[in-house]
Short mmCIF file of C-alpha atoms and ligand atoms in Angstrom, two decimals:
data_model
loop_
_atom_site.label_atom_id
_atom_site.label_comp_id
_atom_site.label_asym_id
_atom_site.label_seq_id
_atom_site.Cartn_x
_atom_site.Cartn_y
_atom_site.Cartn_z
CA UNK A 1 0.00 0.00 0.00
CA UNK A 2 1.30 3.44 -0.95
CA UNK A 3 1.29 5.95 1.90
CA UNK A 4 1.26 9.64 0.95
CA UNK A 5 2.15 12.28 3.48
CA UNK A 6 2.51 15.20 1.09
CA UNK A 7 0.17 16.65 -1.52
CA UNK A 8 2.87 16.38 -4.20
CA UNK A 9 3.20 12.61 -3.76
CA UNK A 10 -0.58 12.25 -3.87
CA UNK A 11 -0.89 14.47 -6.92
CA UNK A 12 1.81 12.60 -8.92
CA UNK A 13 0.03 9.29 -8.29
CA UNK A 14 -3.40 10.76 -9.10
CA UNK A 15 -2.17 12.17 -12.41
CA UNK A 16 -0.84 8.72 -13.41
CA UNK A 17 -4.24 7.13 -12.73
CA UNK A 18 -6.04 9.87 -14.67
CA UNK A 19 -3.79 9.33 -17.69
CA UNK A 20 -4.72 5.62 -17.70
CA UNK A 21 -8.47 6.33 -17.21
CA UNK A 22 -8.49 4.33 -13.98
CA UNK A 23 -11.35 5.03 -11.58
CA UNK A 24 -10.57 6.09 -8.03
CA UNK A 25 -12.80 5.40 -5.03
CA UNK A 26 -12.24 7.45 -1.89
CA UNK A 27 -13.06 6.86 1.78
CA UNK A 28 -12.35 9.91 3.98
CA UNK A 29 -11.91 9.05 7.68
CA UNK A 30 -10.51 10.32 10.94
CA UNK A 31 -8.78 6.99 11.62
CA UNK A 32 -9.19 4.59 14.56
CA UNK A 33 -10.61 2.34 11.86
CA UNK A 34 -13.28 -0.22 12.69
CA UNK A 35 -15.34 -2.64 10.63
CA UNK A 36 -17.74 0.16 9.63
CA UNK A 37 -14.90 2.03 7.89
CA UNK A 38 -13.59 -1.23 6.44
CA UNK A 39 -17.02 -2.03 4.92
CA UNK A 40 -16.82 1.27 2.99
CA UNK A 41 -13.28 0.52 1.79
CA UNK A 42 -14.28 -2.98 0.69
CA UNK A 43 -17.20 -1.57 -1.31
CA UNK A 44 -14.89 0.90 -2.98
CA UNK A 45 -12.32 -1.83 -3.76
CA UNK A 46 -15.04 -3.91 -5.42
CA UNK A 47 -16.22 -1.00 -7.63
CA UNK A 48 -13.08 0.90 -8.67
CA UNK A 49 -9.67 0.24 -10.17
CA UNK A 50 -8.06 1.95 -7.18
CA UNK A 51 -9.11 2.98 -3.69
CA UNK A 52 -7.60 5.62 -1.44
CA UNK A 53 -8.41 6.20 2.24
CA UNK A 54 -7.54 9.39 4.08
CA UNK A 55 -6.87 9.63 7.78
CA UNK A 56 -7.01 13.15 9.12
CA UNK A 57 -8.46 14.33 12.42
CA UNK A 58 -9.82 17.68 11.31
CA UNK A 59 -9.49 20.23 14.14
CA UNK A 60 -11.98 22.59 12.44
CA UNK A 61 -14.90 20.20 12.94
CA UNK A 62 -14.49 19.76 16.69
CA UNK A 63 -16.58 22.21 18.66
CA UNK A 64 -15.27 20.60 21.88
CA UNK A 65 -11.48 20.74 22.34
CA UNK A 66 -11.67 17.92 24.88
CA UNK A 67 -13.30 15.68 22.29
CA UNK A 68 -10.51 16.54 19.81
CA UNK A 69 -7.75 15.81 22.32
CA UNK A 70 -9.33 12.51 23.32
CA UNK A 71 -10.05 11.35 19.74
CA UNK A 72 -8.50 7.85 19.50
CA UNK A 73 -5.37 7.43 17.34
CA UNK A 74 -4.33 3.94 16.21
CA UNK A 75 -2.35 4.61 13.04
CA UNK A 76 -0.23 1.40 13.01
CA UNK A 77 -3.32 -0.79 13.44
CA UNK A 78 -5.16 1.26 10.80
CA UNK A 79 -2.35 0.72 8.27
CA UNK A 80 -2.32 -3.04 9.00
CA UNK A 81 -6.11 -3.28 8.52
CA UNK A 82 -6.00 -1.45 5.19
CA UNK A 83 -3.06 -3.52 3.90
CA UNK A 84 -4.86 -6.74 4.85
CA UNK A 85 -7.84 -5.97 2.62
CA UNK A 86 -5.69 -4.80 -0.31
CA UNK A 87 -6.32 -1.05 -0.19
CA UNK A 88 -3.92 0.57 -2.66
CA UNK A 89 -3.29 3.95 -1.08
CA UNK A 90 -3.50 5.89 2.17
CA UNK A 91 -3.22 9.65 2.49
CA UNK A 92 -2.16 10.97 5.91
CA UNK A 93 -1.87 14.75 5.54
CA UNK A 94 -0.67 17.12 8.23
CA UNK A 95 -2.50 20.35 9.11
CA UNK A 96 -0.34 22.42 6.76
CA UNK A 97 -1.23 20.18 3.76
CA UNK A 98 -4.97 20.62 4.33
CA UNK A 99 -4.91 24.20 5.54
CA UNK A 100 -1.94 25.97 3.88
CA UNK A 101 -1.20 29.58 4.80
CA UNK A 102 -3.13 30.86 1.76
CA UNK A 103 -6.19 28.69 2.57
CA UNK A 104 -9.45 30.51 1.95
CA UNK A 105 -12.58 29.46 3.85
CA UNK A 106 -15.13 27.82 1.56
CA UNK A 107 -18.55 29.36 1.82
CA UNK A 108 -21.64 27.19 1.62
CA UNK A 109 -25.12 28.12 2.74
CA UNK A 110 -26.17 25.13 4.81
CA UNK A 111 -29.74 26.42 5.13
CA UNK A 112 -31.93 24.19 7.29
CA UNK A 113 -29.10 21.67 7.82
CA UNK A 114 -27.50 24.21 10.14
CA UNK A 115 -30.56 24.97 12.21
CA UNK A 116 -31.67 21.54 13.41
CA UNK A 117 -30.22 18.56 15.32
CA UNK A 118 -26.42 18.36 14.87
CA UNK A 119 -26.37 21.96 13.57
CA UNK A 120 -27.21 23.87 16.76
CA UNK A 121 -25.93 21.12 19.07
CA UNK A 122 -22.44 21.20 17.53
CA UNK A 123 -21.87 24.84 16.54
CA UNK A 124 -19.29 25.16 13.76
CA UNK A 125 -19.08 21.40 13.23
CA UNK A 126 -20.57 21.23 9.73
CA UNK A 127 -18.69 24.35 8.62
CA UNK A 128 -15.52 22.45 9.61
CA UNK A 129 -16.68 19.34 7.77
CA UNK A 130 -17.30 21.40 4.63
CA UNK A 131 -13.77 22.87 4.76
CA UNK A 132 -11.98 19.56 5.10
CA UNK A 133 -14.12 17.61 2.64
CA UNK A 134 -13.75 20.38 0.04
CA UNK A 135 -9.96 20.28 0.40
CA UNK A 136 -9.86 16.47 0.29
CA UNK A 137 -12.06 16.28 -2.83
CA UNK A 138 -9.88 18.91 -4.54
CA UNK A 139 -6.66 17.06 -3.72
CA UNK A 140 -7.82 13.47 -4.25
CA UNK A 141 -10.08 14.10 -7.30
CA UNK A 142 -12.11 10.93 -6.67
CA UNK A 143 -14.63 9.46 -9.07
CA UNK A 144 -16.75 8.09 -6.24
CA UNK A 145 -16.79 8.76 -2.50
CA UNK A 146 -18.11 6.30 0.09
CA UNK A 147 -19.81 7.78 3.17
CA UNK A 148 -21.60 6.20 6.12
CA UNK A 149 -25.29 6.78 6.76
CA UNK A 150 -24.52 6.61 10.48
CA UNK A 151 -23.67 10.29 10.06
CA UNK A 152 -26.95 10.97 8.27
CA UNK A 153 -26.98 14.75 8.51
CA UNK A 154 -23.32 14.87 7.48
CA UNK A 155 -24.23 12.90 4.32
CA UNK A 156 -26.77 15.65 3.50
CA UNK A 157 -24.17 18.39 4.12
CA UNK A 158 -21.60 16.68 1.89
CA UNK A 159 -24.26 16.11 -0.78
CA UNK A 160 -25.02 19.85 -0.78
CA UNK A 161 -21.27 20.62 -1.01
CA UNK A 162 -20.89 18.14 -3.88
CA UNK A 163 -23.90 19.62 -5.72
CA UNK A 164 -22.40 23.10 -5.33
CA UNK A 165 -18.72 22.50 -6.10
CA UNK A 166 -18.04 18.97 -7.41
CA UNK A 167 -20.93 17.92 -9.66
CA UNK A 168 -18.97 15.11 -11.34
CA UNK A 169 -18.16 13.25 -8.11
CA UNK A 170 -20.50 10.38 -7.30
CA UNK A 171 -21.49 9.82 -3.65
CA UNK A 172 -22.41 6.44 -2.21
CA UNK A 173 -24.21 6.50 1.14
CA UNK A 174 -23.55 3.15 2.79
CA UNK A 175 -25.46 1.31 5.54
CA UNK A 176 -24.41 1.51 9.16
CA UNK A 177 -22.26 -1.39 10.28
CA UNK A 178 -23.23 -2.61 13.75
CA UNK A 179 -21.96 -4.75 16.60
CA UNK A 180 -23.99 -7.94 17.22
CA UNK A 181 -25.71 -5.98 20.01
CA UNK A 182 -26.96 -3.45 17.43
CA UNK A 183 -24.59 -0.70 18.64
CA UNK A 184 -23.44 1.32 15.63
CA UNK A 185 -19.68 0.99 15.23
CA UNK A 186 -17.88 4.22 15.99
CA UNK A 187 -14.31 5.20 16.81
CA UNK A 188 -15.74 6.81 19.94
CA UNK A 189 -16.93 3.38 21.20
CA UNK A 190 -13.27 2.68 22.05
CA UNK A 191 -13.69 5.09 24.94
CA UNK A 192 -16.67 3.19 26.38
CA UNK A 193 -16.32 0.57 29.12
CA UNK A 194 -17.82 -2.89 28.46
CA UNK A 195 -20.76 -1.85 30.61
CA UNK A 196 -21.06 1.39 28.64
CA UNK A 197 -21.17 -0.55 25.38
CA UNK A 198 -23.99 -2.72 26.73
CA UNK A 199 -25.86 0.39 27.78
CA UNK A 200 -25.27 2.05 24.40
CA UNK A 201 -26.86 -0.94 22.63
CA UNK A 202 -30.19 0.48 23.87
CA UNK A 203 -29.87 3.31 21.34
CA UNK A 204 -30.53 1.06 18.35
CA UNK A 205 -33.09 -0.98 20.30
CA UNK A 206 -34.94 2.29 20.95
CA UNK A 207 -34.76 3.28 17.28
CA UNK A 208 -36.19 -0.09 16.26
CA UNK A 209 -38.96 0.14 18.87
CA UNK A 210 -39.92 3.61 17.63
CA UNK A 211 -39.97 2.55 13.99
CA UNK A 212 -42.53 -0.14 14.92
CA UNK A 213 -44.84 2.61 16.25
CA UNK A 214 -45.27 4.28 12.86
CA UNK A 215 -48.91 5.17 12.24
CA UNK A 216 -49.90 3.65 15.62
CA UNK A 217 -49.33 6.62 17.92
CA UNK A 218 -48.68 10.33 17.39
CA UNK A 219 -45.09 11.17 16.41
CA UNK A 220 -44.51 13.44 19.41
CA UNK A 221 -45.68 10.75 21.81
CA UNK A 222 -43.41 8.22 20.10
CA UNK A 223 -40.39 10.54 20.37
CA UNK A 224 -41.13 11.25 24.06
CA UNK A 225 -41.42 7.52 24.61
CA UNK A 226 -37.99 7.09 22.96
CA UNK A 227 -36.46 9.61 25.42
CA UNK A 228 -38.17 7.79 28.27
CA UNK A 229 -36.83 4.39 27.11
CA UNK A 230 -33.30 5.79 26.93
CA UNK A 231 -33.62 7.42 30.34
CA UNK A 232 -34.79 4.13 31.83
CA UNK A 233 -31.42 2.70 30.71
CA UNK A 234 -29.52 5.64 32.22
CA UNK A 235 -28.94 7.40 28.88
CA UNK A 236 -29.55 11.14 28.60
CA UNK A 237 -30.87 12.04 25.15
CA UNK A 238 -29.82 15.31 23.52
CA UNK A 239 -32.48 14.80 20.88
CA UNK A 240 -34.80 12.13 19.51
CA UNK A 241 -36.32 13.49 16.30
CA UNK A 242 -38.13 12.49 13.13
CA UNK A 243 -37.09 14.02 9.81
CA UNK A 244 -38.24 13.63 6.24
CA UNK A 245 -35.54 11.63 4.41
CA UNK A 246 -36.00 13.69 1.23
CA UNK A 247 -36.04 17.21 2.68
CA UNK A 248 -34.29 16.69 6.01
CA UNK A 249 -36.99 18.81 7.65
CA UNK A 250 -38.34 17.93 11.09
CA UNK A 251 -41.71 16.23 10.87
CA UNK A 252 -44.48 15.84 13.45
CA UNK A 253 -46.38 13.48 11.16
CA UNK A 254 -45.40 10.00 10.06
CA UNK A 255 -44.26 9.90 6.44
CA UNK A 256 -44.67 7.31 3.72
CA UNK A 257 -42.56 4.15 3.71
CA UNK A 258 -38.78 4.74 3.66
CA UNK A 259 -39.17 8.49 4.10
CA UNK A 260 -39.05 8.44 7.91
CA UNK A 261 -35.68 8.90 9.60
CA UNK A 262 -35.48 8.94 13.39
CA UNK A 263 -32.22 10.31 14.71
CA UNK A 264 -30.83 10.13 18.24
CA UNK A 265 -27.93 11.97 19.86
CA UNK A 266 -27.18 11.05 23.46
CA UNK A 267 -24.47 10.67 26.07
CA UNK A 268 -23.15 7.42 27.50
CA UNK A 269 -20.27 7.72 30.01
CA UNK A 270 -19.93 11.35 28.89
CA UNK A 271 -19.29 10.27 25.30
CA UNK A 272 -21.57 11.70 22.67
CA UNK A 273 -23.06 9.03 20.40
CA UNK A 274 -25.38 9.36 17.39
CA UNK A 275 -27.43 6.85 15.44
CA UNK A 276 -30.50 6.76 13.21
CA UNK A 277 -32.95 4.46 11.48
CA UNK A 278 -34.75 4.91 8.16
CA UNK A 279 -38.08 3.22 7.57
P1 AMP B 1 -15.14 9.02 10.80
O1 AMP B 1 -13.78 8.40 10.82
O2 AMP B 1 -15.93 8.77 12.04
O3 AMP B 1 -15.11 10.45 10.35
O4 AMP B 1 -15.94 8.24 9.67
C1 AMP B 1 -15.47 8.13 8.35
C2 AMP B 1 -16.57 7.59 7.48
O5 AMP B 1 -16.97 6.31 7.95
C3 AMP B 1 -17.82 8.49 7.49
O6 AMP B 1 -18.38 8.52 6.18
C4 AMP B 1 -18.72 7.76 8.47
O7 AMP B 1 -20.10 8.01 8.25
C5 AMP B 1 -18.38 6.30 8.14
N1 AMP B 1 -18.73 5.43 9.27
C6 AMP B 1 -18.49 5.64 10.58
N2 AMP B 1 -19.03 4.65 11.32
C7 AMP B 1 -19.64 3.81 10.45
C8 AMP B 1 -20.38 2.60 10.60
N3 AMP B 1 -20.62 2.05 11.80
N4 AMP B 1 -20.86 2.00 9.49
C9 AMP B 1 -20.64 2.53 8.27
N5 AMP B 1 -19.94 3.67 8.05
C10 AMP B 1 -19.45 4.31 9.14
#
């Protein structure tokens, strides 16, 4: 596996692929790779001539400096995992490569994506995501990018950024990979105790229980019941909300099949976890 630490090395390799008309799949990550990340890389490997993964913990998207400092780093294990599955390239930029001195902030009107759920609860987060993803797309020039639906609102933000600046790049939103318990895999799970992981499995159980209530009780009662279920397991919910999958607008009415998305953000052992279900 080729490992690029500078933009020049990456660019030379990219130009070679372009000249041979080879397709490039891209999986942007912040490292501490788990099977969820690996499932995206495997999909890319099966669909493209080449696949590149990036590992970069983007300081601009952390609204909580403590969360940034505690973000797990397991670079040697990450490299071994990617080599094992035959990934061709890994890009590990430093801050200067992503944000050079002449870096100009990318403007993007996030509209309603900024005003609900992750938007107000993580001020500045999506603006930071837009900056880093823009830079990565510009440097990597991928044909197709693989993103996880676990970060549902982030998928919508990146889709808007793609529609605005990178129309030719294809996006593939991939299903959430879960532990046997149902807990969505996340690098942050590494910071949970075994007991915390068991507790956190209630998040997906709650999502499934709420999805079964569609059309049976009023949406607001269902969402309150979700908060209550979480609380009964000792989990404090930041939000439990229903949005329309097409518009990403909050909804207080059940929607037609596959257009309902319930999203949860909550804290387990002081670690912020998110998950969602579409039905
Ligand atoms: P991160 O390293 O957390 O920034 O995630 C990098 C990419 O992997 C993002 O597109 C995430 O949505 C995706 N991802 C994270 N967790 C999972 C999971 N459990 N299943 C599938 N994709 C995931």
